[in-house]
Short mmCIF file of C-alpha atoms in Angstrom, two decimals:
data_model
loop_
_atom_site.label_atom_id
_atom_site.label_comp_id
_atom_site.label_asym_id
_atom_site.label_seq_id
_atom_site.Cartn_x
_atom_site.Cartn_y
_atom_site.Cartn_z
CA MET A 1 -41.91 30.10 27.22
CA ASN A 2 -38.57 29.40 28.17
CA PRO A 3 -39.28 29.29 31.82
CA ARG A 4 -36.19 31.25 32.69
CA ARG A 5 -36.89 34.23 31.28
CA ALA A 6 -40.17 34.19 32.61
CA VAL A 7 -38.00 35.06 35.95
CA THR A 8 -36.63 37.76 34.96
CA GLY A 9 -38.56 39.82 32.65
CA ASP A 10 -37.44 40.11 28.81
CA LEU A 11 -33.76 41.92 27.98
CA ALA A 12 -34.85 42.97 25.44
CA ALA A 13 -37.64 45.26 27.36
CA ALA A 14 -35.56 45.49 30.02
CA LEU A 15 -32.49 47.38 27.40
CA ALA A 16 -35.15 50.11 26.32
CA ALA A 17 -36.34 50.54 29.11
CA GLY A 18 -32.77 51.95 30.34
CA PRO A 19 -29.10 51.65 30.65
CA LEU A 20 -27.91 47.95 32.25
CA VAL A 21 -24.74 47.00 33.80
CA LEU A 22 -22.63 44.05 32.42
CA ASP A 23 -20.10 42.08 34.05
CA GLY A 24 -16.10 42.58 32.85
CA GLY A 25 -13.58 39.85 33.15
CA MET A 26 -14.23 36.28 33.40
CA SER A 27 -10.34 35.31 32.56
CA ASN A 28 -8.84 38.09 35.56
CA GLN A 29 -11.28 37.05 38.19
CA LEU A 30 -10.15 33.50 37.73
CA GLU A 31 -6.49 34.24 37.62
CA SER A 32 -7.14 36.00 40.90
CA ALA A 33 -8.46 33.39 42.62
CA GLY A 34 -5.41 31.44 41.54
CA TYR A 35 -6.24 29.25 38.75
CA ASP A 36 -3.69 29.33 35.72
CA LEU A 37 -4.96 29.84 32.78
CA SER A 38 -1.90 29.58 30.30
CA ASP A 39 -3.12 26.58 27.92
CA GLU A 40 -4.89 26.90 25.01
CA LEU A 41 -8.76 26.57 26.25
CA TRP A 42 -8.03 29.76 28.69
CA SER A 43 -11.04 29.90 31.15
CA ALA A 44 -12.91 27.03 29.17
CA ARG A 45 -10.87 24.86 30.54
CA LEU A 46 -12.22 25.10 34.01
CA LEU A 47 -15.82 23.86 32.87
CA ALA A 48 -14.60 20.51 33.71
CA GLU A 49 -11.82 21.66 36.13
CA ARG A 50 -13.43 23.54 38.38
CA PRO A 51 -17.02 24.41 37.95
CA GLU A 52 -17.35 25.68 41.29
CA ALA A 53 -14.87 28.97 39.67
CA VAL A 54 -16.68 29.52 37.22
CA THR A 55 -19.54 30.35 39.19
CA ARG A 56 -18.12 32.23 41.97
CA ALA A 57 -16.31 34.50 39.56
CA HIS A 58 -19.70 34.80 38.52
CA LEU A 59 -21.43 36.54 41.72
CA GLY A 60 -18.44 38.54 42.37
CA TYR A 61 -19.50 40.55 39.41
CA PHE A 62 -23.03 40.40 40.49
CA GLU A 63 -22.63 41.44 43.96
CA ALA A 64 -20.51 44.43 42.57
CA GLY A 65 -24.03 45.83 40.32
CA ALA A 66 -23.89 43.21 36.79
CA SER A 67 -26.77 42.89 36.14
CA VAL A 68 -25.76 40.86 33.15
CA ALA A 69 -23.10 37.74 33.13
CA ILE A 70 -21.14 36.11 30.19
CA THR A 71 -20.56 32.92 30.14
CA ALA A 72 -17.26 31.21 29.88
CA SER A 73 -18.23 29.22 26.99
CA TYR A 74 -16.25 31.50 24.95
CA GLN A 75 -12.74 29.54 23.91
CA ALA A 76 -15.73 26.53 24.40
CA THR A 77 -15.26 24.86 21.67
CA PHE A 78 -16.30 20.80 19.81
CA GLU A 79 -12.59 21.66 18.11
CA GLY A 80 -10.98 22.88 21.05
CA PHE A 81 -12.41 20.06 23.31
CA GLY A 82 -11.07 17.96 21.00
CA LYS A 83 -7.94 18.66 21.30
CA ARG A 84 -7.84 17.73 24.59
CA GLY A 85 -9.16 14.11 23.29
CA ILE A 86 -12.36 15.43 25.44
CA GLY A 87 -15.48 13.97 22.67
CA ARG A 88 -18.16 15.57 21.44
CA ASP A 89 -21.04 14.84 23.61
CA ARG A 90 -18.47 15.30 26.78
CA ALA A 91 -18.14 18.91 25.02
CA ALA A 92 -21.36 19.16 24.73
CA GLU A 93 -21.99 18.71 28.19
CA LEU A 94 -19.67 22.00 29.67
CA ILE A 95 -20.75 24.41 26.55
CA ALA A 96 -23.81 23.66 28.00
CA LEU A 97 -22.95 24.27 31.20
CA SER A 98 -21.30 27.61 31.64
CA VAL A 99 -25.42 28.23 30.90
CA ASP A 100 -25.77 26.70 34.30
CA LEU A 101 -22.80 27.76 36.16
CA ALA A 102 -23.47 31.12 35.50
CA ARG A 103 -28.05 30.44 35.95
CA GLU A 104 -26.62 29.47 39.78
CA ALA A 105 -24.69 32.51 40.48
CA ALA A 106 -27.75 34.55 39.53
CA ARG A 107 -29.73 32.55 41.87
CA ARG A 108 -27.12 32.80 44.30
CA ALA A 109 -27.17 36.12 44.14
CA HIS A 110 -31.16 36.14 44.25
CA ALA A 111 -30.59 34.79 47.88
CA GLY A 112 -28.11 37.00 48.88
CA GLY A 113 -30.51 39.84 49.25
CA VAL A 114 -29.47 40.83 44.99
CA ALA A 115 -33.44 41.88 44.30
CA ARG A 116 -32.96 43.59 40.65
CA PRO A 117 -33.54 41.40 37.34
CA LEU A 118 -30.04 39.40 36.74
CA TRP A 119 -29.69 37.34 32.83
CA VAL A 120 -27.26 35.59 31.47
CA ALA A 121 -25.62 35.86 28.03
CA ALA A 122 -23.59 32.15 26.07
CA SER A 123 -20.35 33.31 24.84
CA VAL A 124 -19.57 32.64 20.91
CA GLY A 125 -16.48 34.19 20.41
CA PRO A 126 -14.71 33.68 17.02
CA TYR A 127 -12.94 31.26 15.46
CA GLY A 128 -9.88 33.01 16.04
CA ALA A 129 -10.56 32.24 20.12
CA MET A 130 -10.15 28.54 18.87
CA LEU A 131 -7.05 28.75 17.07
CA ALA A 132 -5.69 30.69 20.85
CA ASP A 133 -3.51 32.09 18.60
CA GLY A 134 -4.13 35.72 19.01
CA SER A 135 -6.00 35.51 15.27
CA GLU A 136 -9.42 37.26 16.63
CA TYR A 137 -7.71 40.33 16.73
CA ARG A 138 -7.26 40.38 13.26
CA GLY A 139 -9.83 38.09 11.59
CA ARG A 140 -9.48 37.51 7.90
CA TYR A 141 -8.94 33.09 8.66
CA GLY A 142 -8.60 32.19 4.82
CA LEU A 143 -12.62 30.60 5.64
CA THR A 144 -15.33 31.36 3.57
CA VAL A 145 -18.95 32.83 5.17
CA ASP A 146 -20.15 29.28 4.62
CA GLU A 147 -17.11 27.70 6.09
CA LEU A 148 -17.28 29.68 9.36
CA GLY A 149 -21.27 29.46 9.33
CA ARG A 150 -20.37 25.15 9.53
CA PHE A 151 -17.96 26.01 12.34
CA HIS A 152 -20.20 28.05 14.45
CA ARG A 153 -23.48 26.44 14.26
CA PRO A 154 -23.49 23.48 16.32
CA ARG A 155 -22.09 25.46 19.19
CA LEU A 156 -24.58 27.97 18.95
CA GLU A 157 -27.46 25.15 18.67
CA VAL A 158 -25.81 23.42 21.80
CA LEU A 159 -26.11 27.15 23.87
CA ALA A 160 -29.63 27.71 23.06
CA GLY A 161 -30.22 24.25 24.08
CA ALA A 162 -29.40 25.49 27.51
CA ARG A 163 -31.25 28.54 27.06
CA PRO A 164 -29.83 31.65 27.86
CA ASP A 165 -31.22 35.53 27.74
CA VAL A 166 -29.43 35.75 25.16
CA LEU A 167 -26.40 35.15 22.74
CA ALA A 168 -23.02 37.30 23.13
CA LEU A 169 -21.71 37.28 19.51
CA GLU A 170 -18.26 38.32 20.90
CA THR A 171 -14.65 39.90 19.59
CA VAL A 172 -15.73 38.88 16.22
CA PRO A 173 -13.03 40.57 13.85
CA ASP A 174 -14.64 41.21 10.73
CA THR A 175 -17.24 41.10 8.42
CA ASP A 176 -17.06 38.00 6.80
CA GLU A 177 -17.23 36.41 10.35
CA ALA A 178 -20.37 38.62 11.35
CA ARG A 179 -21.57 37.35 8.43
CA ALA A 180 -20.82 33.76 9.61
CA LEU A 181 -22.05 33.99 12.72
CA LEU A 182 -25.89 36.56 11.41
CA ARG A 183 -27.01 32.64 9.45
CA ALA A 184 -25.73 30.65 12.04
CA VAL A 185 -28.53 32.13 14.96
CA ARG A 186 -31.25 32.05 12.47
CA GLY A 187 -34.16 29.26 13.67
CA LEU A 188 -32.43 29.67 17.53
CA GLY A 189 -35.28 30.61 18.91
CA VAL A 190 -33.21 33.16 21.07
CA PRO A 191 -32.47 36.93 20.48
CA ALA A 192 -28.31 37.80 19.87
CA TRP A 193 -25.82 40.67 20.79
CA LEU A 194 -22.88 41.28 18.03
CA SER A 195 -20.45 42.50 19.07
CA TYR A 196 -16.67 43.88 17.31
CA THR A 197 -13.33 44.41 18.71
CA VAL A 198 -12.22 47.23 16.48
CA ALA A 199 -9.25 49.24 15.95
CA GLY A 200 -9.84 53.50 16.24
CA ASP A 201 -12.56 53.84 13.36
CA ARG A 202 -12.21 50.09 11.27
CA THR A 203 -12.89 46.43 12.77
CA ARG A 204 -9.56 44.04 13.69
CA ALA A 205 -9.37 43.75 9.44
CA GLY A 206 -10.20 46.79 8.33
CA GLN A 207 -13.42 47.12 7.39
CA PRO A 208 -15.42 50.83 7.99
CA LEU A 209 -18.05 50.23 11.68
CA GLU A 210 -20.56 51.76 9.56
CA GLU A 211 -20.99 48.72 7.16
CA ALA A 212 -19.63 46.06 9.65
CA PHE A 213 -22.97 47.46 11.82
CA ALA A 214 -25.03 47.60 9.23
CA LEU A 215 -24.90 43.35 9.01
CA ALA A 216 -26.64 43.67 11.81
CA ALA A 217 -29.45 46.31 11.25
CA ASP A 218 -32.19 44.42 9.85
CA ALA A 219 -31.60 41.14 12.02
CA ASP A 220 -34.17 40.35 13.52
CA GLU A 221 -32.46 37.87 16.47
CA VAL A 222 -30.06 40.63 16.93
CA ILE A 223 -31.83 43.23 20.29
CA ALA A 224 -28.32 44.49 19.97
CA VAL A 225 -24.87 46.21 18.55
CA GLY A 226 -21.35 46.97 19.07
CA VAL A 227 -17.92 46.76 20.86
CA ASN A 228 -15.88 44.42 23.21
CA CYS A 229 -12.00 44.31 24.16
CA CYS A 230 -11.26 47.10 22.43
CA ALA A 231 -9.03 50.12 24.18
CA PRO A 232 -11.69 52.50 26.01
CA GLY A 233 -10.57 55.80 24.19
CA ASP A 234 -12.41 54.02 20.81
CA ALA A 235 -15.34 52.65 21.97
CA ALA A 236 -16.48 56.34 22.34
CA ALA A 237 -17.54 56.66 18.37
CA ALA A 238 -17.96 53.28 17.55
CA VAL A 239 -21.22 53.69 19.69
CA LYS A 240 -22.58 56.45 18.19
CA ALA A 241 -21.67 54.43 14.85
CA ALA A 242 -23.92 51.83 16.35
CA ALA A 243 -26.44 53.59 17.67
CA ARG A 244 -26.50 55.77 13.57
CA VAL A 245 -26.19 52.75 11.93
CA THR A 246 -28.57 50.19 13.79
CA GLY A 247 -30.97 52.16 15.52
CA LYS A 248 -30.53 49.37 18.16
CA PRO A 249 -29.55 49.66 21.77
CA VAL A 250 -25.78 49.67 22.11
CA VAL A 251 -23.77 46.92 23.89
CA VAL A 252 -19.68 48.67 24.98
CA TYR A 253 -17.24 46.29 27.23
CA PRO A 254 -13.82 47.26 25.88
CA ASN A 255 -10.71 46.05 27.52
CA SER A 256 -8.53 47.84 30.55
CA GLY A 257 -6.68 49.22 27.82
CA GLU A 258 -3.84 47.29 28.60
CA SER A 259 -2.80 45.29 25.77
CA TRP A 260 -2.03 41.73 24.84
CA ASP A 261 0.80 39.95 24.21
CA ALA A 262 -0.29 37.05 22.47
CA GLY A 263 3.04 35.20 22.31
CA ASN A 264 3.76 35.21 25.31
CA ARG A 265 0.11 35.58 26.71
CA THR A 266 0.25 38.45 28.68
CA TRP A 267 -0.92 42.27 29.39
CA ALA A 268 1.23 45.29 29.39
CA GLY A 269 0.24 48.57 30.00
CA ARG A 270 -1.63 50.51 32.13
CA SER A 271 -5.73 50.37 32.73
CA THR A 272 -7.03 53.43 30.85
CA PHE A 273 -10.69 52.09 31.57
CA GLY A 274 -12.88 54.20 34.28
CA PRO A 275 -16.20 56.12 35.28
CA GLY A 276 -15.90 59.18 33.06
CA GLN A 277 -15.94 57.41 29.36
CA VAL A 278 -18.89 55.70 31.10
CA ARG A 279 -20.46 58.46 31.56
CA THR A 280 -19.61 59.20 27.36
CA TRP A 281 -20.85 56.02 26.12
CA ARG A 282 -23.98 56.40 28.03
CA ALA A 283 -24.61 59.66 26.92
CA ALA A 284 -23.60 58.58 23.19
CA GLY A 285 -26.75 55.40 23.55
CA ALA A 286 -24.87 52.70 25.35
CA ARG A 287 -27.32 51.11 26.70
CA LEU A 288 -25.89 47.61 28.00
CA ILE A 289 -22.22 48.39 29.66
CA GLY A 290 -19.28 46.73 30.86
CA GLY A 291 -15.54 45.39 30.95
CA CYS A 292 -13.81 42.83 29.24
CA CYS A 293 -10.42 41.58 30.02
CA ARG A 294 -8.35 42.89 33.40
CA VAL A 295 -11.89 45.04 34.25
CA GLY A 296 -12.80 43.36 36.94
CA PRO A 297 -15.44 43.32 40.04
CA GLU A 298 -13.89 46.75 41.67
CA ALA A 299 -14.64 49.21 37.59
CA ILE A 300 -18.30 47.05 37.37
CA ALA A 301 -18.86 48.84 40.34
CA GLN A 302 -18.07 51.27 39.65
CA VAL A 303 -19.60 51.42 36.15
CA ALA A 304 -23.49 50.63 38.11
CA ARG A 305 -22.39 53.36 39.87
CA VAL A 306 -21.98 56.14 37.17
CA LEU A 307 -25.37 54.19 35.35
CA SER A 308 -27.42 54.75 39.06
CA ALA A 309 -26.66 57.94 39.09
CA ARG A 310 -28.07 59.37 36.43
#
């Protein structure tokens, strides 16, 4: 048994019992604290340089009402760290540290009076996140499923060894990468959720969502399926499709509705994330609800209020 899970309880059972609040964006929390995330490692850089800042960011979301924190490992890969001259042993330490920092935030939250169970989801970003060129919003990198699997498996093993409650296979742009990730999580002994980034009723690479969700329907390791880092307006239909196709709990955490300019590494537009949508997602079958990029603690506090007012 994982001793850390024994403290918080089983996340799959908690999802079956009712909606849980997921955290919001890590990068906006760190940027609001004054940290520059403009390089290719993004928030993963602070795992080495400012780990306490990562813990404080997680703590802010727990205090706002989140029950699940996603680690700062989205862009933490052996290849990405290698480009910065960080060797594999140190890279493995930093990847595992992302889980420990979220655990520390949970301990502080409990010590500060938060009584509810708190869970840690280890972020596993797509191959395109390592490229840092916005290609996670396009997919189709020119790699085979086997090649993608060989990329993902080593850091999945490190993250699983750090014993998170769940692996968050997130911002997946196409079915090829989903297949690779679903193969790569087999035998790790840690459950996972699979979350696509979408545009309308298709993945970012253009595949129908029903086809994409169906890949996870019979995967025993997968305890939830859904979408993230999409426009809030695209989430409701995707939640319905995920619930219908897989019969599993649905996870949904869209971004603020602003658009990302990968060339200038800035956001544009206005936020369209709101509590009314949270009610719609919950009614459509969502059991784990939060936000992604540009969704901060104030918005997560709103999500918590909506879900507690059933």
